């Protein structure tokens, strides 16, 4: 159970979508709709975190009259997003999500490479596992 | 295309999870995890919207030391949430989502009965349909 108290114990480690700064925003929109995710980490070739792009970034761009087929992720992403590491306590993560009004935070190693994501969903899964709930087999 | 400019044109009308004020929070947590949703409308016996409960409400409750197997939805839900109607303009909904930091708004009829939900995802879908993107058949 101790494991659930740190990012590493609850983070999503694989099978999530990433984008690059040059990804077309229209492709990101489709990835979000098809992949049922609300935000996607933006990484460079070395998998270093460059930013994060969310549903609302795209909605805002469209509202501003931008053509999402002609703009790339770097035009609308949040640069230098908050990141954590595998040892960050879940209580700290919860505080970050709450005070910054964000849904997810990226987990990086010492060199800034992406190793996972912790979302509100991951926290909820972690805490219900503690409570002994039936779990989905991932 | 005109239809996408109002809540009625982009809202999710069926196949979404609802709960009542007496639903155990633990069951809501499982519904959120299994249903891949981040928030659930709370309705009374007449389907009138009385609240909304989100992932983060549950995380916050656990953080405060509450036992989610014992408490009911009404203890932690947001009461009297912002609602829209089918004729609410999309642009107005985007403003609500942005300024209130919410992910979704319930859509109600004149009597306050739930008829749908508009989420950021729904807005994004509506926008990409505008742009002629390939669509998921729902």
Coordinates of C-alpha atoms in Angstrom, one line a residue:
Chain A
X1 CA 0.0 0.0 0.0
X2 CA 3.0 2.2 0.7
X3 CA 3.5 2.3 -3.1
X4 CA 0.3 4.3 -3.7
X5 CA 1.7 7.1 -1.7
X6 CA 4.2 8.1 -4.4
X7 CA 3.8 9.0 -8.1
X8 CA 5.5 5.9 -9.2
X9 CA 2.8 3.7 -7.6
X10 CA -0.1 5.2 -9.4
X11 CA 1.2 6.8 -12.6
X12 CA 0.2 5.7 -16.1
X13 CA 3.5 4.3 -17.4
X14 CA 2.7 3.1 -20.9
X15 CA 0.0 3.2 -23.6
X16 CA -0.5 6.9 -23.6
X17 CA -0.4 9.3 -26.4
X18 CA 2.4 11.9 -26.8
X19 CA 2.8 14.7 -29.4
X20 CA 5.8 16.7 -30.7
X21 CA 5.9 20.5 -31.0
X22 CA 5.4 20.0 -34.7
X23 CA 2.3 17.8 -34.5
X24 CA -0.6 19.4 -36.4
X25 CA -3.3 20.6 -34.0
X26 CA -6.0 19.0 -36.1
X27 CA -4.2 15.6 -35.5
X28 CA -4.1 16.3 -31.8
X29 CA -7.8 17.0 -31.8
X30 CA -8.5 13.6 -33.4
X31 CA -6.1 11.9 -31.0
X32 CA -8.0 13.4 -28.1
X33 CA -11.4 12.4 -29.4
X34 CA -10.4 8.9 -30.5
X35 CA -8.2 8.3 -27.5
X36 CA -10.6 9.7 -24.9
X37 CA -7.9 11.8 -23.3
X38 CA -8.2 15.5 -22.4
X39 CA -4.5 16.4 -22.5
X40 CA -1.4 15.2 -24.2
X41 CA 2.3 15.6 -23.2
X42 CA 4.5 17.3 -25.8
X43 CA 8.0 15.8 -26.0
X44 CA 11.1 16.4 -28.2
X45 CA 13.1 13.7 -29.9
X46 CA 14.9 12.8 -26.7
X47 CA 11.5 12.4 -25.0
X48 CA 12.2 15.5 -22.9
X49 CA 9.0 17.3 -21.9
X50 CA 8.5 20.5 -23.9
X51 CA 4.9 21.2 -23.0
X52 CA 1.4 20.0 -22.7
X53 CA -1.6 20.5 -25.0
X54 CA -5.2 20.2 -23.8
X55 CA -8.7 20.1 -25.2
X56 CA -9.2 23.6 -24.0
X57 CA -6.1 24.9 -25.7
X58 CA -7.6 23.7 -29.0
X59 CA -11.0 25.1 -28.2
X60 CA -9.4 28.5 -27.4
X61 CA -7.4 28.5 -30.6
X62 CA -10.5 27.8 -32.7
X63 CA -12.4 30.5 -30.8
X64 CA -9.6 32.9 -31.7
X65 CA -10.2 32.1 -35.4
X66 CA -7.1 29.9 -35.9
X67 CA -7.3 27.1 -38.5
X68 CA -6.2 24.0 -36.6
X69 CA -5.1 22.3 -39.8
X70 CA -2.5 25.0 -40.3
X71 CA -1.1 25.4 -36.8
X72 CA 1.3 23.1 -34.9
X73 CA 1.2 22.1 -31.3
X74 CA 4.0 24.5 -30.2
X75 CA 1.7 27.5 -31.2
X76 CA -0.9 26.6 -28.6
X77 CA 0.7 24.3 -26.0
X78 CA 1.6 25.4 -22.4
X79 CA 5.4 25.6 -22.4
X80 CA 7.4 24.5 -19.4
X81 CA 4.5 22.8 -17.6
X82 CA 4.8 21.6 -14.0
X83 CA 6.4 18.2 -13.7
X84 CA 7.1 15.9 -10.9
X85 CA 9.3 12.8 -10.3
X86 CA 8.6 9.3 -9.4
X87 CA 9.1 10.0 -5.7
X88 CA 6.7 12.9 -5.4
X89 CA 4.1 12.1 -2.7
X90 CA 0.5 11.7 -3.9
X91 CA -0.5 14.3 -1.4
X92 CA 1.8 16.9 -3.1
X93 CA 0.4 15.9 -6.5
X94 CA -3.2 16.4 -5.2
X95 CA -2.2 19.8 -4.0
X96 CA -0.7 20.7 -7.4
X97 CA -3.8 19.5 -9.3
X98 CA -6.1 21.4 -7.0
X99 CA -4.3 24.7 -6.7
X100 CA -3.3 24.9 -10.4
X101 CA -6.7 23.7 -11.7
X102 CA -5.1 21.0 -13.8
X103 CA -6.1 17.5 -14.6
X104 CA -2.8 15.8 -14.9
X105 CA 0.9 16.3 -14.3
X106 CA 3.8 14.7 -16.1
X107 CA 6.4 12.5 -14.4
X108 CA 10.0 13.0 -15.5
X109 CA 13.4 11.4 -14.6
X110 CA 16.5 13.3 -13.6
X111 CA 17.3 14.3 -17.2
X112 CA 13.8 15.7 -17.8
X113 CA 12.6 12.7 -19.8
X114 CA 9.0 11.7 -19.7
X115 CA 8.4 8.5 -17.7
X116 CA 4.7 8.7 -17.0
X117 CA 1.6 10.8 -16.2
X118 CA -0.4 11.1 -13.1
X119 CA -4.0 12.2 -13.7
X120 CA -6.9 12.7 -11.3
X121 CA -8.2 9.4 -12.6
X122 CA -4.9 7.7 -11.6
X123 CA -5.2 9.1 -8.1
X124 CA -8.8 8.0 -7.8
X125 CA -7.8 4.5 -8.9
X126 CA -5.0 4.5 -6.4
X127 CA -7.2 5.5 -3.5
X128 CA -10.0 3.1 -4.4
X129 CA -7.5 0.2 -4.6
X130 CA -6.5 1.0 -1.1
X131 CA -10.2 0.7 -0.2
X132 CA -10.2 -2.8 -1.8
X133 CA -12.5 -2.1 -4.7
X134 CA -12.8 -4.4 -7.6
X135 CA -10.2 -3.4 -10.2
X136 CA -9.9 -3.4 -13.9
X137 CA -7.1 -5.6 -15.1
X138 CA -4.8 -3.4 -17.1
Chain B
X1 CA -23.5 23.5 -39.4
X2 CA -25.8 25.9 -37.6
X3 CA -26.8 23.2 -35.2
X4 CA -23.3 23.0 -33.8
X5 CA -23.5 26.5 -32.6
X6 CA -26.0 25.6 -29.8
X7 CA -25.8 23.2 -26.9
X8 CA -28.5 21.1 -28.5
X9 CA -26.3 20.4 -31.5
X10 CA -23.2 19.1 -29.7
X11 CA -24.4 17.7 -26.3
X12 CA -24.2 14.1 -25.3
X13 CA -27.9 13.1 -25.1
X14 CA -27.8 9.4 -24.1
X15 CA -25.5 6.7 -22.7
X16 CA -24.1 8.7 -19.8
X17 CA -23.9 7.8 -16.2
X18 CA -26.1 9.6 -13.6
X19 CA -26.3 9.2 -9.8
X20 CA -28.7 10.3 -7.1
X21 CA -27.9 12.3 -3.9
X22 CA -28.1 9.0 -1.9
X23 CA -25.6 7.1 -4.2
X24 CA -22.6 5.8 -2.1
X25 CA -19.5 7.8 -3.0
X26 CA -17.6 4.5 -3.4
X27 CA -20.0 3.4 -6.2
X28 CA -19.5 6.8 -7.8
X29 CA -15.8 6.3 -7.8
X30 CA -16.1 2.9 -9.5
X31 CA -18.5 4.4 -12.1
X32 CA -16.0 7.2 -12.8
X33 CA -13.1 4.7 -13.2
X34 CA -15.0 2.2 -15.3
X35 CA -17.0 4.6 -17.3
X36 CA -14.0 6.8 -18.1
X37 CA -15.8 10.0 -17.1
X38 CA -14.5 12.7 -14.8
X39 CA -17.8 14.0 -13.5
X40 CA -21.4 12.8 -13.1
X41 CA -24.7 14.7 -12.9
X42 CA -26.7 14.1 -9.7
X43 CA -30.4 14.0 -10.3
X44 CA -33.5 13.5 -8.1
X45 CA -36.4 11.2 -8.7
X46 CA -37.9 13.6 -11.3
X47 CA -34.5 13.8 -13.1
X48 CA -34.1 17.3 -11.9
X49 CA -30.4 18.3 -11.6
X50 CA -29.5 18.8 -8.0
X51 CA -25.7 18.6 -8.2
X52 CA -22.6 17.4 -9.9
X53 CA -19.9 15.1 -8.5
X54 CA -16.4 14.9 -9.9
X55 CA -13.2 12.9 -9.5
X56 CA -11.7 15.7 -7.5
X57 CA -14.6 15.9 -5.0
X58 CA -13.9 12.3 -4.2
X59 CA -10.1 12.8 -3.9
X60 CA -10.7 15.8 -1.7
X61 CA -13.1 13.8 0.6
X62 CA -10.5 11.0 1.0
X63 CA -7.8 13.5 1.7
X64 CA -10.0 14.9 4.5
X65 CA -10.2 11.4 5.9
X66 CA -13.8 10.5 4.9
X67 CA -14.7 6.9 4.3
X68 CA -16.1 6.8 0.8
X69 CA -17.9 3.5 1.6
X70 CA -20.0 5.3 4.2
X71 CA -20.7 8.8 2.8
X72 CA -23.3 9.6 0.1
X73 CA -23.0 11.8 -3.0
X74 CA -24.9 14.7 -1.5
X75 CA -22.3 15.2 1.2
X76 CA -19.6 16.0 -1.3
X77 CA -21.3 17.1 -4.6
X78 CA -21.4 20.6 -5.8
X79 CA -25.0 21.7 -5.2
X80 CA -26.9 23.9 -7.7
X81 CA -24.3 23.6 -10.5
X82 CA -24.3 25.9 -13.4
X83 CA -26.6 24.5 -16.1
X84 CA -27.4 25.5 -19.7
X85 CA -30.3 24.8 -22.0
X86 CA -30.5 23.4 -25.5
X87 CA -30.5 26.9 -27.0
X88 CA -27.4 28.2 -25.1
X89 CA -24.8 29.4 -27.7
X90 CA -21.7 27.3 -28.0
X91 CA -19.6 30.4 -27.5
X92 CA -21.3 31.1 -24.2
X93 CA -20.6 27.5 -23.0
X94 CA -16.9 27.9 -23.9
X95 CA -16.8 31.0 -21.7
X96 CA -18.5 29.1 -18.8
X97 CA -16.0 26.2 -19.1
X98 CA -13.1 28.6 -19.2
X99 CA -14.0 31.1 -16.5
X100 CA -15.5 28.6 -14.0
X101 CA -12.7 26.0 -14.6
X102 CA -15.3 23.3 -15.2
X103 CA -15.1 20.3 -17.6
X104 CA -18.8 19.9 -18.3
X105 CA -22.2 21.6 -17.8
X106 CA -25.5 19.7 -17.6
X107 CA -28.2 20.7 -20.1
X108 CA -31.7 21.1 -18.6
X109 CA -35.2 21.8 -20.0
X110 CA -37.5 24.5 -18.7
X111 CA -38.5 22.4 -15.7
X112 CA -34.9 21.8 -14.7
X113 CA -34.9 18.2 -15.9
X114 CA -31.6 16.8 -17.3
X115 CA -31.6 16.4 -21.1
X116 CA -27.9 16.2 -21.8
X117 CA -24.3 17.2 -21.0
X118 CA -21.9 19.4 -22.8
X119 CA -18.3 18.6 -22.0
X120 CA -15.0 20.0 -23.4
X121 CA -14.8 16.8 -25.5
X122 CA -18.2 17.5 -27.0
X123 CA -17.2 21.1 -27.9
X124 CA -14.0 19.7 -29.4
X125 CA -16.0 17.2 -31.4
X126 CA -18.3 19.9 -32.6
X127 CA -15.4 22.0 -33.7
X128 CA -13.6 19.3 -35.6
X129 CA -16.8 18.3 -37.4
X130 CA -16.9 21.9 -38.6
X131 CA -13.4 21.3 -40.0
X132 CA -14.5 18.2 -41.9
X133 CA -12.3 15.8 -39.8
X134 CA -13.0 12.0 -39.9
X135 CA -15.6 11.3 -37.2
X136 CA -16.3 8.5 -34.8
X137 CA -19.7 7.0 -35.5
X138 CA -21.5 7.3 -32.2

